[in-house]
Amino acid sequence: MVEGLTLVSALAAAASALAVIMSRDIMRAALALILTLLALAGVYAGLGAYFLAAVQVIVYAGGIMVLFLFVMMVLKSRREPVFGGGSPRLYRAAAWLAGGLMLVSLLGVWEYGIGGKYPGTRQAGPSLGEIAGFLFGEYVLPFELVGLLLFVTLVAVMALARRDDS
Amino acid sequence: MTVNALAILSFWLFALGVVGVLLRRSPLAVFMSIELMLNGANILLVLALKRAGFAASVLPGMLGAFLVIAVAAAEVAVGLAIMVAVYRYSSEVDLDSSTSLKG
């Protein structure tokens, strides 16, 4: 049951990711991306990583996509040719690169597999307390570094977006 | 079987992201493609660290994905601010036509 739901979310993510790349209207691409991110949150939940699913919904589908939509409203040009203007060489290179990447990874999965059975949600989910202990114990340095990065980002964005009147 | 399907989903997202970065012309669409690639990597991170015997705990994988999400948020914020600044300067946002770096 849960496994089936996970597969359905995975299919939804794959289809809407295609829509992100193919849609002509940038707003539609953004909406498809939101759908992809939500479906991926479903996949994470199906794997038992509930905390990650919540973070995905809040940070990605909530925060990042709001930023995208906001900038989309600031910028004017919304329509664009889907794959406009590039040289045929570029198309061929992109096709070979993506196709080769897919082929190599499919062969790898075919040959070795990532591993056995569906892990299910039961044995998986670490509790919030465990996660917090991990974040503020063993992994406190990366955690604080991320905090520093976000702070620097805040300052940088304010400096970049400020109108230079003087 | 599900695990392999999810691995294939991860590669699929990454390959689509590569195609988008190479072929789309609007920087917003390129950013979305980058998000697709990051998400593809995240799936594989969670998946690999959930595999029994691969790691002592599933927590490092989750926290790796967590850090990726945080860094992606920072990257998008800075990138979009740069885009707004470029738009204010030249009032067009096209990756192929904005070729001047000098202010």
GROMACS .gro file of C-alpha atoms in nm:
model
  269
    1MET     CA    1   0.000   0.000   0.000
    2VAL     CA    2   0.261   0.253   0.109
    3GLU     CA    3   0.492   0.114  -0.154
    4GLY     CA    4   0.229   0.173  -0.419
    5LEU     CA    5   0.174   0.529  -0.304
    6THR     CA    6   0.549   0.588  -0.315
    7LEU     CA    7   0.560   0.463  -0.671
    8VAL     CA    8   0.267   0.682  -0.769
    9SER     CA    9   0.440   0.989  -0.625
   10ALA     CA   10   0.758   0.892  -0.805
   11LEU     CA   11   0.567   0.872  -1.134
   12ALA     CA   12   0.403   1.208  -1.067
   13ALA     CA   13   0.744   1.360  -0.995
   14ALA     CA   14   0.891   1.219  -1.317
   15ALA     CA   15   0.601   1.345  -1.530
   16SER     CA   16   0.588   1.693  -1.380
   17ALA     CA   17   0.966   1.725  -1.407
   18LEU     CA   18   0.924   1.671  -1.780
   19ALA     CA   19   0.662   1.946  -1.777
   20VAL     CA   20   0.908   2.180  -1.605
   21ILE     CA   21   1.151   2.140  -1.891
   22MET     CA   22   0.902   2.140  -2.176
   23SER     CA   23   0.647   2.407  -2.092
   24ARG     CA   24   0.661   2.730  -2.285
   25ASP     CA   25   0.508   2.952  -2.021
   26ILE     CA   26   0.752   3.007  -1.737
   27MET     CA   27   0.466   3.029  -1.488
   28ARG     CA   28   0.349   2.685  -1.590
   29ALA     CA   29   0.700   2.555  -1.546
   30ALA     CA   30   0.704   2.696  -1.194
   31LEU     CA   31   0.373   2.531  -1.109
   32ALA     CA   32   0.499   2.201  -1.248
   33LEU     CA   33   0.810   2.239  -1.036
   34ILE     CA   34   0.594   2.285  -0.726
   35LEU     CA   35   0.413   1.965  -0.818
   36THR     CA   36   0.747   1.787  -0.859
   37LEU     CA   37   0.867   1.903  -0.519
   38LEU     CA   38   0.546   1.798  -0.346
   39ALA     CA   39   0.557   1.458  -0.513
   40LEU     CA   40   0.915   1.419  -0.398
   41ALA     CA   41   0.804   1.499  -0.045
   42GLY     CA   42   0.562   1.209  -0.087
   43VAL     CA   43   0.851   0.987  -0.193
   44TYR     CA   44   1.052   1.087   0.113
   45ALA     CA   45   0.755   1.016   0.337
   46GLY     CA   46   0.715   0.678   0.168
   47LEU     CA   47   1.076   0.604   0.254
   48GLY     CA   48   1.018   0.693   0.618
   49ALA     CA   49   1.208   1.021   0.612
   50TYR     CA   50   0.919   1.223   0.750
   51PHE     CA   51   1.132   1.510   0.873
   52LEU     CA   52   1.285   1.549   0.530
   53ALA     CA   53   0.940   1.540   0.371
   54ALA     CA   54   0.828   1.823   0.598
   55VAL     CA   55   1.143   2.023   0.525
   56GLN     CA   56   1.089   1.967   0.154
   57VAL     CA   57   0.736   2.101   0.168
   58ILE     CA   58   0.816   2.398   0.391
   59VAL     CA   59   1.148   2.512   0.246
   60TYR     CA   60   1.120   2.407  -0.117
   61ALA     CA   61   0.754   2.416  -0.206
   62GLY     CA   62   0.694   2.699   0.039
   63GLY     CA   63   0.998   2.925   0.052
   64ILE     CA   64   1.193   2.875  -0.267
   65MET     CA   65   0.893   2.862  -0.495
   66VAL     CA   66   0.753   3.182  -0.345
   67LEU     CA   67   1.084   3.347  -0.433
   68PHE     CA   68   1.055   3.215  -0.787
   69LEU     CA   69   0.700   3.340  -0.830
   70PHE     CA   70   0.793   3.678  -0.683
   71VAL     CA   71   1.081   3.729  -0.924
   72MET     CA   72   0.860   3.610  -1.207
   73MET     CA   73   0.625   3.895  -1.131
   74VAL     CA   74   0.912   4.146  -1.121
   75LEU     CA   75   1.056   4.035  -1.453
   76LYS     CA   76   0.846   4.104  -1.755
   77SER     CA   77   0.917   3.846  -2.019
   78ARG     CA   78   0.716   3.540  -1.940
   79ARG     CA   79   0.692   3.368  -2.272
   80GLU     CA   80   0.986   3.222  -2.448
   81PRO     CA   81   1.040   2.970  -2.719
   82VAL     CA   82   1.078   2.638  -2.545
   83PHE     CA   83   1.419   2.561  -2.678
   84GLY     CA   84   1.473   2.877  -2.873
   85GLY     CA   85   1.771   2.980  -3.063
   86GLY     CA   86   2.047   2.738  -2.968
   87SER     CA   87   2.278   2.598  -3.227
   88PRO     CA   88   2.218   2.244  -3.355
   89ARG     CA   89   2.555   2.144  -3.212
   90LEU     CA   90   2.433   2.241  -2.866
   91TYR     CA   91   2.116   2.036  -2.909
   92ARG     CA   92   2.314   1.736  -3.016
   93ALA     CA   93   2.556   1.776  -2.726
   94ALA     CA   94   2.272   1.807  -2.477
   95ALA     CA   95   2.092   1.505  -2.620
   96TRP     CA   96   2.406   1.292  -2.610
   97LEU     CA   97   2.494   1.406  -2.260
   98ALA     CA   98   2.150   1.344  -2.112
   99GLY     CA   99   2.097   1.022  -2.304
  100GLY     CA  100   2.439   0.893  -2.206
  101LEU     CA  101   2.380   0.983  -1.844
  102MET     CA  102   2.048   0.801  -1.844
  103LEU     CA  103   2.198   0.500  -2.022
  104VAL     CA  104   2.494   0.466  -1.787
  105SER     CA  105   2.275   0.496  -1.479
  106LEU     CA  106   2.017   0.251  -1.613
  107LEU     CA  107   2.293   0.002  -1.689
  108GLY     CA  108   2.429   0.054  -1.340
  109VAL     CA  109   2.091  -0.009  -1.180
  110TRP     CA  110   2.035  -0.306  -1.407
  111GLU     CA  111   2.369  -0.458  -1.327
  112TYR     CA  112   2.404  -0.391  -0.959
  113GLY     CA  113   2.077  -0.253  -0.832
  114ILE     CA  114   2.076  -0.002  -0.554
  115GLY     CA  115   1.976  -0.263  -0.312
  116GLY     CA  116   1.722  -0.518  -0.238
  117LYS     CA  117   1.390  -0.472  -0.079
  118TYR     CA  118   1.175  -0.171  -0.024
  119PRO     CA  119   1.280  -0.055   0.321
  120GLY     CA  120   0.935   0.055   0.418
  121THR     CA  121   0.845   0.319   0.668
  122ARG     CA  122   0.844   0.109   0.980
  123GLN     CA  123   1.210   0.047   1.054
  124ALA     CA  124   1.306   0.384   0.918
  125GLY     CA  125   1.190   0.706   1.069
  126PRO     CA  126   1.426   0.851   1.324
  127SER     CA  127   1.240   1.055   1.580
  128LEU     CA  128   1.265   1.429   1.597
  129GLY     CA  129   1.461   1.398   1.919
  130GLU     CA  130   1.723   1.181   1.753
  131ILE     CA  131   1.751   1.426   1.465
  132ALA     CA  132   1.791   1.717   1.702
  133GLY     CA  133   2.055   1.531   1.901
  134PHE     CA  134   2.240   1.460   1.582
  135LEU     CA  135   2.215   1.816   1.455
  136PHE     CA  136   2.326   1.979   1.776
  137GLY     CA  137   2.569   1.711   1.878
  138GLU     CA  138   2.787   1.541   1.625
  139TYR     CA  139   2.695   1.759   1.329
  140VAL     CA  140   2.684   2.095   1.500
  141LEU     CA  141   2.962   2.242   1.284
  142PRO     CA  142   2.790   2.193   0.946
  143PHE     CA  143   2.467   2.310   1.102
  144GLU     CA  144   2.622   2.632   1.223
  145LEU     CA  145   2.799   2.678   0.891
  146VAL     CA  146   2.465   2.657   0.714
  147GLY     CA  147   2.334   2.920   0.951
  148LEU     CA  148   2.631   3.140   0.864
  149LEU     CA  149   2.575   3.080   0.493
  150LEU     CA  150   2.211   3.182   0.520
  151PHE     CA  151   2.305   3.495   0.710
  152VAL     CA  152   2.566   3.595   0.453
  153THR     CA  153   2.309   3.525   0.181
  154LEU     CA  154   2.064   3.757   0.350
  155VAL     CA  155   2.315   4.040   0.359
  156ALA     CA  156   2.427   3.975   0.001
  157VAL     CA  157   2.073   3.972  -0.133
  158MET     CA  158   1.993   4.299   0.041
  159ALA     CA  159   2.308   4.456  -0.099
  160LEU     CA  160   2.229   4.329  -0.449
  161ALA     CA  161   1.865   4.426  -0.456
  162ARG     CA  162   1.915   4.774  -0.311
  163ARG     CA  163   1.842   5.051  -0.556
  164ASP     CA  164   2.154   5.255  -0.608
  165ASP     CA  165   2.024   5.608  -0.578
  166SER     CA  166   2.325   5.794  -0.449
  167MET     CA  167   1.203  -0.306  -0.729
  168THR     CA  168   1.069   0.013  -0.578
  169VAL     CA  169   1.416   0.110  -0.469
  170ASN     CA  170   1.549   0.066  -0.821
  171ALA     CA  171   1.257   0.265  -0.960
  172LEU     CA  172   1.339   0.548  -0.722
  173ALA     CA  173   1.704   0.535  -0.828
  174ILE     CA  174   1.593   0.562  -1.190
  175LEU     CA  175   1.372   0.856  -1.092
  176SER     CA  176   1.678   1.023  -0.947
  177PHE     CA  177   1.876   0.980  -1.268
  178TRP     CA  178   1.577   1.095  -1.469
  179LEU     CA  179   1.551   1.417  -1.273
  180PHE     CA  180   1.923   1.477  -1.308
  181ALA     CA  181   1.924   1.417  -1.683
  182LEU     CA  182   1.623   1.647  -1.731
  183GLY     CA  183   1.802   1.911  -1.528
  184VAL     CA  184   2.109   1.886  -1.751
  185VAL     CA  185   1.894   1.925  -2.062
  186GLY     CA  186   1.719   2.226  -1.912
  187VAL     CA  187   2.040   2.399  -1.810
  188LEU     CA  188   2.187   2.349  -2.156
  189LEU     CA  189   1.886   2.437  -2.366
  190ARG     CA  190   1.653   2.677  -2.190
  191ARG     CA  191   1.723   3.044  -2.241
  192SER     CA  192   1.543   3.211  -1.956
  193PRO     CA  193   1.758   3.218  -1.643
  194LEU     CA  194   1.453   3.135  -1.432
  195ALA     CA  195   1.405   2.813  -1.625
  196VAL     CA  196   1.774   2.736  -1.582
  197PHE     CA  197   1.737   2.782  -1.209
  198MET     CA  198   1.442   2.544  -1.204
  199SER     CA  199   1.651   2.289  -1.390
  200ILE     CA  200   1.922   2.324  -1.128
  201GLU     CA  201   1.660   2.257  -0.862
  202LEU     CA  202   1.562   1.942  -1.049
  203MET     CA  203   1.923   1.823  -1.045
  204LEU     CA  204   1.962   1.893  -0.674
  205ASN     CA  205   1.644   1.702  -0.601
  206GLY     CA  206   1.760   1.408  -0.805
  207ALA     CA  207   2.080   1.396  -0.602
  208ASN     CA  208   1.878   1.420  -0.281
  209ILE     CA  209   1.668   1.117  -0.363
  210LEU     CA  210   1.975   0.907  -0.421
  211LEU     CA  211   2.128   1.035  -0.098
  212VAL     CA  212   1.827   0.931   0.106
  213LEU     CA  213   1.797   0.603  -0.079
  214ALA     CA  214   2.161   0.499  -0.047
  215LEU     CA  215   2.176   0.574   0.321
  216LYS     CA  216   1.857   0.386   0.389
  217ARG     CA  217   2.008   0.072   0.249
  218ALA     CA  218   2.067  -0.176   0.525
  219GLY     CA  219   2.430  -0.221   0.612
  220PHE     CA  220   2.544   0.078   0.416
  221ALA     CA  221   2.555   0.311   0.712
  222ALA     CA  222   2.515   0.270   1.084
  223SER     CA  223   2.226   0.511   1.087
  224VAL     CA  224   1.994   0.671   0.837
  225LEU     CA  225   2.051   1.008   0.994
  226PRO     CA  226   2.360   1.119   0.798
  227GLY     CA  227   2.179   1.070   0.469
  228MET     CA  228   1.883   1.271   0.582
  229LEU     CA  229   2.103   1.545   0.717
  230GLY     CA  230   2.301   1.550   0.394
  231ALA     CA  231   1.978   1.607   0.204
  232PHE     CA  232   1.879   1.866   0.463
  233LEU     CA  233   2.202   2.058   0.407
  234VAL     CA  234   2.154   2.036   0.031
  235ILE     CA  235   1.810   2.193   0.069
  236ALA     CA  236   1.947   2.475   0.285
  237VAL     CA  237   2.229   2.551   0.042
  238ALA     CA  238   1.982   2.540  -0.248
  239ALA     CA  239   1.771   2.800  -0.071
  240ALA     CA  240   2.073   3.027  -0.033
  241GLU     CA  241   2.174   2.975  -0.395
  242VAL     CA  242   1.829   3.056  -0.528
  243ALA     CA  243   1.804   3.371  -0.318
  244VAL     CA  244   2.136   3.507  -0.442
  245GLY     CA  245   2.072   3.400  -0.801
  246LEU     CA  246   1.732   3.562  -0.819
  247ALA     CA  247   1.868   3.883  -0.665
  248ILE     CA  248   2.140   3.889  -0.931
  249MET     CA  249   1.871   3.836  -1.193
  250VAL     CA  250   1.672   4.131  -1.065
  251ALA     CA  251   1.987   4.344  -1.066
  252VAL     CA  252   2.063   4.243  -1.426
  253TYR     CA  253   1.705   4.315  -1.524
  254ARG     CA  254   1.725   4.660  -1.370
  255TYR     CA  255   2.044   4.727  -1.562
  256SER     CA  256   1.947   4.603  -1.905
  257SER     CA  257   1.572   4.537  -1.880
  258GLU     CA  258   1.602   4.209  -2.059
  259VAL     CA  259   1.680   3.873  -1.913
  260ASP     CA  260   1.810   3.639  -2.174
  261LEU     CA  261   2.109   3.424  -2.105
  262ASP     CA  262   2.237   3.441  -2.461
  263SER     CA  263   2.211   3.816  -2.500
  264SER     CA  264   2.341   3.934  -2.165
  265THR     CA  265   2.707   3.906  -2.242
  266SER     CA  266   2.854   4.215  -2.084
  267LEU     CA  267   3.007   4.192  -1.739
  268LYS     CA  268   3.124   4.549  -1.716
  269GLY     CA  269   2.887   4.775  -1.524
   0.00000   0.00000   0.00000
